[in-house]
Amino acid sequence: MNAHHADLAAIGVAARLLEAGELVAFPTETVYGLGADAENPTAIAKIYAAKSRPSNHPVIVHIASHAEAARWAADLPEQAHRLIAAFWPGPLTLIVKRAASISAAVSGGQDTIGLRCPSHPVAQALMHAFKNGKGGIAAPSANKFGHVSPTTAQHVRDEFGADGCGPVRCVLEGGQSTVGIESTIVDLSRMATLGPVLLRPGSISVDAIEAIIGLRPMAPDQGAPRVSGSLQSHYAPRSPVALVASADCATTLRALLERGRSVAVISTGAAQPETSGRQAAAVVSLPAEPSGYAHGLYAALRQLDAIGADLILVEAPPRDAAWSGVWDRLQRAAHDSTGTLQSLLA
Ligand code: TXA
Ligand code: MG
């Protein structure tokens, strides 16, 4: 752990709060989570209330190790063991059949459960301190329902208020999340009939999963369990977002500025185009490779959202598979803004 990480005393306090049924936000390598004791339905209800999240959307249970997985699952297929061995601790969530002893409250009433073992050292220390490493921490991303996920402790406070003032009793510090977008979710609950299904793309790719289990996860079907992150408008900032092909970015920006629009820009490296004296309200440049881009994406969306520009113009990244997690989040961020660019140009 480093200077930006909560110390063991703070982590111990957080573990006791969780054991007492309170909500605690904590860092993971993907995004910050809003945690509650996964075996306490009253505590889980507090998560749904704090997030204004519909109660039929299941939450992921975070556990300390591979050894703990069996207690939560009715059945762990052989593919689950192999994926866990390859990717845990890390940004992979597995959906498996839920053990009968585990409350349906945690999985939104479904007969499955999402399991993940995060690698962030503060998350690891918290899971080991909580119930002596034998518990499960139910944790969605620590944002209001439908909003951009937090990648710093300050983002969490921006969502829910200062520690102890709102529903969140404490926010553990852990620096900026390294991965920056939510975990890859693979559904293994219907192996016999469907095989593995990719419910949410993330930094662990379909290719990497196929390399371990010899089966390629397919895209979600109609019968797939509900994933709130798969609602089309999830991860959206308040300002409209438009994704524009890289080759058209400079022309589009110039046209918007000529019409007096205020525009915030997310680009991949290139300097702001010459706009005959007019300036974009702000420009954030993200690395032109997918892991660096994902790392900075949510912080960039939050920073630019705060400006209140007419539009956040995003230079579309390449279309190849390595960018699929980033593309997924960008398309959802832009979903509710369809038509905004055209009307601003009119
Ligand atoms: O990276 C992450 O996964 C972060 C960190 C905090 O671990 N968590 C996260 O949680 O993104 P959340 O709730 O924002 O998104 C988890 C997604 C939801 O869309 C939920 O519907 C889905 O996982 N999920 C959880 N349990 C499920 C289940 N039993 N069946 C289907 N989907 C499930
Ligand atoms: Mg979320």
Short mmCIF file of C-alpha atoms in Angstrom, two decimals, residues 95-293:
data_model
loop_
_atom_site.label_atom_id
_atom_site.label_comp_id
_atom_site.label_asym_id
_atom_site.label_seq_id
_atom_site.Cartn_x
_atom_site.Cartn_y
_atom_site.Cartn_z
CA ILE A 95 -22.20 -15.44 -12.57
CA VAL A 96 -22.97 -18.91 -11.18
CA LYS A 97 -25.93 -20.64 -9.53
CA ARG A 98 -26.51 -19.25 -6.02
CA ALA A 99 -26.22 -21.53 -2.97
CA ALA A 100 -29.59 -22.17 -1.32
CA SER A 101 -28.26 -20.79 1.99
CA ILE A 102 -27.53 -17.35 0.48
CA SER A 103 -30.28 -14.71 0.60
CA ALA A 104 -32.01 -13.85 -2.67
CA ALA A 105 -31.82 -10.17 -1.61
CA VAL A 106 -28.25 -9.97 -2.90
CA SER A 107 -29.11 -11.24 -6.37
CA GLY A 108 -32.28 -9.25 -6.97
CA GLY A 109 -34.36 -12.40 -6.54
CA GLN A 110 -32.49 -14.38 -9.22
CA ASP A 111 -31.21 -17.91 -8.61
CA THR A 112 -27.68 -16.88 -9.57
CA ILE A 113 -24.93 -14.88 -7.88
CA GLY A 114 -22.14 -12.65 -9.17
CA LEU A 115 -18.76 -13.35 -7.53
CA ARG A 116 -15.60 -11.30 -7.76
CA CYS A 117 -12.30 -11.11 -5.90
CA PRO A 118 -10.75 -7.66 -6.44
CA SER A 119 -6.96 -7.22 -6.44
CA HIS A 120 -6.70 -3.68 -5.03
CA PRO A 121 -4.64 -3.94 -1.80
CA VAL A 122 -7.18 -1.91 0.22
CA ALA A 123 -10.06 -4.09 -1.02
CA GLN A 124 -8.01 -7.20 -0.21
CA ALA A 125 -7.22 -5.94 3.30
CA LEU A 126 -10.88 -5.00 3.86
CA MET A 127 -12.15 -8.41 2.76
CA HIS A 128 -9.66 -10.14 5.05
CA ALA A 129 -10.55 -7.89 8.01
CA PHE A 130 -14.32 -8.26 7.47
CA LYS A 131 -15.62 -11.38 9.29
CA ASN A 132 -12.04 -12.72 9.36
CA GLY A 133 -12.02 -13.18 5.60
CA LYS A 134 -15.10 -15.41 5.68
CA GLY A 135 -17.68 -12.83 4.66
CA GLY A 136 -18.92 -11.44 1.37
CA ILE A 137 -19.19 -7.73 0.60
CA ALA A 138 -22.09 -6.91 -1.71
CA ALA A 139 -20.96 -3.91 -3.73
CA PRO A 140 -22.20 -2.16 -6.83
CA SER A 141 -20.22 0.77 -8.17
CA ALA A 142 -20.42 3.67 -5.69
CA ASN A 143 -22.50 6.02 -7.83
CA LYS A 144 -26.16 6.95 -8.09
CA PHE A 145 -28.08 4.64 -10.43
CA GLY A 146 -27.27 5.31 -14.08
CA HIS A 147 -24.49 7.79 -13.34
CA VAL A 148 -20.76 7.57 -14.17
CA SER A 149 -18.86 5.13 -11.91
CA PRO A 150 -16.33 6.64 -9.45
CA THR A 151 -12.60 6.02 -9.84
CA THR A 152 -11.43 8.11 -6.85
CA ALA A 153 -12.59 8.51 -3.24
CA GLN A 154 -13.46 12.14 -4.05
CA HIS A 155 -15.81 10.98 -6.84
CA VAL A 156 -17.66 8.89 -4.23
CA ARG A 157 -17.98 11.92 -1.94
CA ASP A 158 -19.23 13.97 -4.90
CA GLU A 159 -22.00 11.35 -5.32
CA PHE A 160 -23.04 10.77 -1.70
CA GLY A 161 -21.64 13.64 0.40
CA ALA A 162 -18.85 13.68 2.99
CA ASP A 163 -18.18 10.64 5.18
CA GLY A 164 -20.86 10.09 7.77
CA CYS A 165 -23.13 12.87 6.48
CA GLY A 166 -25.12 10.75 4.06
CA PRO A 167 -25.87 7.05 3.81
CA VAL A 168 -22.18 6.13 3.38
CA ARG A 169 -20.45 5.88 6.76
CA CYS A 170 -16.90 5.99 5.39
CA VAL A 171 -14.99 6.12 2.13
CA LEU A 172 -11.66 4.28 2.17
CA GLU A 173 -8.87 5.96 0.21
CA GLY A 174 -7.13 3.96 -2.48
CA GLY A 175 -5.89 6.41 -5.09
CA GLN A 176 -7.20 6.36 -8.64
CA SER A 177 -8.49 2.95 -9.76
CA THR A 178 -5.92 1.49 -12.15
CA VAL A 179 -8.25 -0.28 -14.60
CA GLY A 180 -10.89 2.46 -14.59
CA ILE A 181 -13.87 0.59 -16.10
CA GLU A 182 -15.99 -2.07 -14.41
CA SER A 183 -15.07 -5.78 -14.36
CA THR A 184 -15.69 -8.14 -17.25
CA ILE A 185 -18.81 -10.22 -16.41
CA VAL A 186 -19.06 -13.80 -17.67
CA ASP A 187 -22.20 -15.83 -17.03
CA LEU A 188 -21.41 -19.49 -16.38
CA SER A 189 -24.80 -20.30 -14.85
CA ARG A 190 -26.14 -21.94 -17.99
CA MET A 191 -23.05 -23.84 -19.18
CA ALA A 192 -24.97 -26.99 -20.06
CA THR A 193 -27.42 -25.25 -22.39
CA LEU A 194 -25.73 -22.09 -23.62
CA GLY A 195 -22.06 -22.18 -22.68
CA PRO A 196 -20.36 -19.03 -21.37
CA VAL A 197 -22.05 -15.67 -22.06
CA LEU A 198 -20.33 -12.27 -21.91
CA LEU A 199 -22.66 -9.93 -19.98
CA ARG A 200 -20.31 -6.94 -19.79
CA PRO A 201 -17.01 -6.36 -21.61
CA GLY A 202 -14.08 -5.14 -19.53
CA SER A 203 -10.31 -5.18 -19.45
CA ILE A 204 -10.18 -9.00 -19.49
CA SER A 205 -11.03 -9.78 -23.11
CA VAL A 206 -13.11 -12.50 -24.69
CA ASP A 207 -9.90 -13.78 -26.28
CA ALA A 208 -8.21 -14.08 -22.89
CA ILE A 209 -11.21 -16.01 -21.52
CA GLU A 210 -11.34 -18.30 -24.53
CA ALA A 211 -7.62 -19.01 -24.11
CA ILE A 212 -8.29 -20.38 -20.60
CA ILE A 213 -11.52 -22.37 -21.08
CA GLY A 214 -11.39 -23.21 -24.80
CA LEU A 215 -14.87 -21.74 -25.34
CA ARG A 216 -15.66 -18.28 -26.65
CA PRO A 217 -18.20 -16.39 -24.52
CA MET A 218 -21.07 -15.29 -26.70
CA ALA A 219 -22.96 -12.02 -26.66
CA PRO A 220 -25.94 -11.77 -24.27
CA ASP A 221 -29.23 -13.24 -25.47
CA GLN A 222 -32.82 -12.42 -24.52
CA GLY A 223 -32.77 -14.95 -21.70
CA ALA A 224 -29.64 -13.48 -20.15
CA PRO A 225 -29.99 -12.33 -16.54
CA ARG A 226 -30.59 -8.65 -15.98
CA VAL A 227 -27.46 -6.53 -15.82
CA SER A 228 -28.13 -2.92 -14.93
CA GLY A 229 -24.87 -2.00 -16.65
CA SER A 230 -26.45 -3.28 -19.84
CA LEU A 231 -29.24 -0.72 -19.82
CA GLN A 232 -28.51 1.32 -22.90
CA SER A 233 -28.16 4.65 -21.14
CA HIS A 234 -26.00 3.47 -18.23
CA TYR A 235 -22.78 5.31 -17.27
CA ALA A 236 -24.11 8.64 -18.54
CA PRO A 237 -22.89 12.09 -17.50
CA ARG A 238 -25.49 14.88 -17.34
CA SER A 239 -24.09 16.79 -20.33
CA PRO A 240 -24.92 15.36 -23.77
CA VAL A 241 -22.15 13.21 -25.26
CA ALA A 242 -21.48 12.73 -28.99
CA LEU A 243 -19.03 10.20 -30.41
CA VAL A 244 -17.48 11.51 -33.61
CA ALA A 245 -15.17 9.68 -36.01
CA SER A 246 -11.60 10.80 -35.56
CA ALA A 247 -11.35 12.14 -39.12
CA ASP A 248 -14.44 14.37 -38.61
CA CYS A 249 -13.56 15.74 -35.18
CA ALA A 250 -11.79 18.94 -36.19
CA THR A 251 -14.49 19.94 -38.70
CA THR A 252 -17.30 19.16 -36.26
CA LEU A 253 -15.65 21.12 -33.46
CA ARG A 254 -15.05 24.11 -35.74
CA ALA A 255 -18.68 24.08 -36.90
CA LEU A 256 -19.96 23.93 -33.31
CA LEU A 257 -17.69 26.76 -32.16
CA GLU A 258 -18.69 28.92 -35.13
CA ARG A 259 -22.30 28.56 -33.98
CA GLY A 260 -21.30 29.76 -30.51
CA ARG A 261 -21.72 26.39 -28.81
CA SER A 262 -19.65 25.55 -25.75
CA VAL A 263 -17.92 22.25 -26.33
CA ALA A 264 -15.77 20.05 -24.09
CA VAL A 265 -13.57 17.55 -25.91
CA ILE A 266 -12.08 14.14 -25.15
CA SER A 267 -9.39 13.43 -27.71
CA THR A 268 -6.75 10.76 -28.08
CA GLY A 269 -3.56 12.68 -28.11
CA ALA A 270 -3.83 15.10 -31.01
CA ALA A 271 -3.67 18.76 -30.07
CA GLN A 272 -6.81 20.85 -30.24
CA PRO A 273 -7.54 21.68 -33.88
CA GLU A 274 -7.15 25.23 -35.20
CA THR A 275 -10.54 26.85 -34.66
CA SER A 276 -9.96 30.40 -35.90
CA GLY A 277 -9.59 31.94 -32.47
CA ARG A 278 -12.48 30.15 -30.78
CA GLN A 279 -11.60 27.65 -28.11
CA ALA A 280 -13.18 24.51 -26.79
CA ALA A 281 -14.32 25.00 -23.18
CA ALA A 282 -11.88 22.25 -22.14
CA VAL A 283 -9.92 19.45 -23.76
CA VAL A 284 -8.90 16.21 -22.05
CA SER A 285 -6.42 14.11 -23.94
CA LEU A 286 -6.48 10.39 -23.13
CA PRO A 287 -3.82 7.86 -24.19
CA ALA A 288 -4.31 6.30 -27.64
CA GLU A 289 -4.23 2.76 -26.22
CA PRO A 290 -7.17 1.04 -24.51
CA SER A 291 -5.88 0.42 -20.98
CA GLY A 292 -4.61 3.98 -20.51
CA TYR A 293 -7.81 5.34 -22.05
#
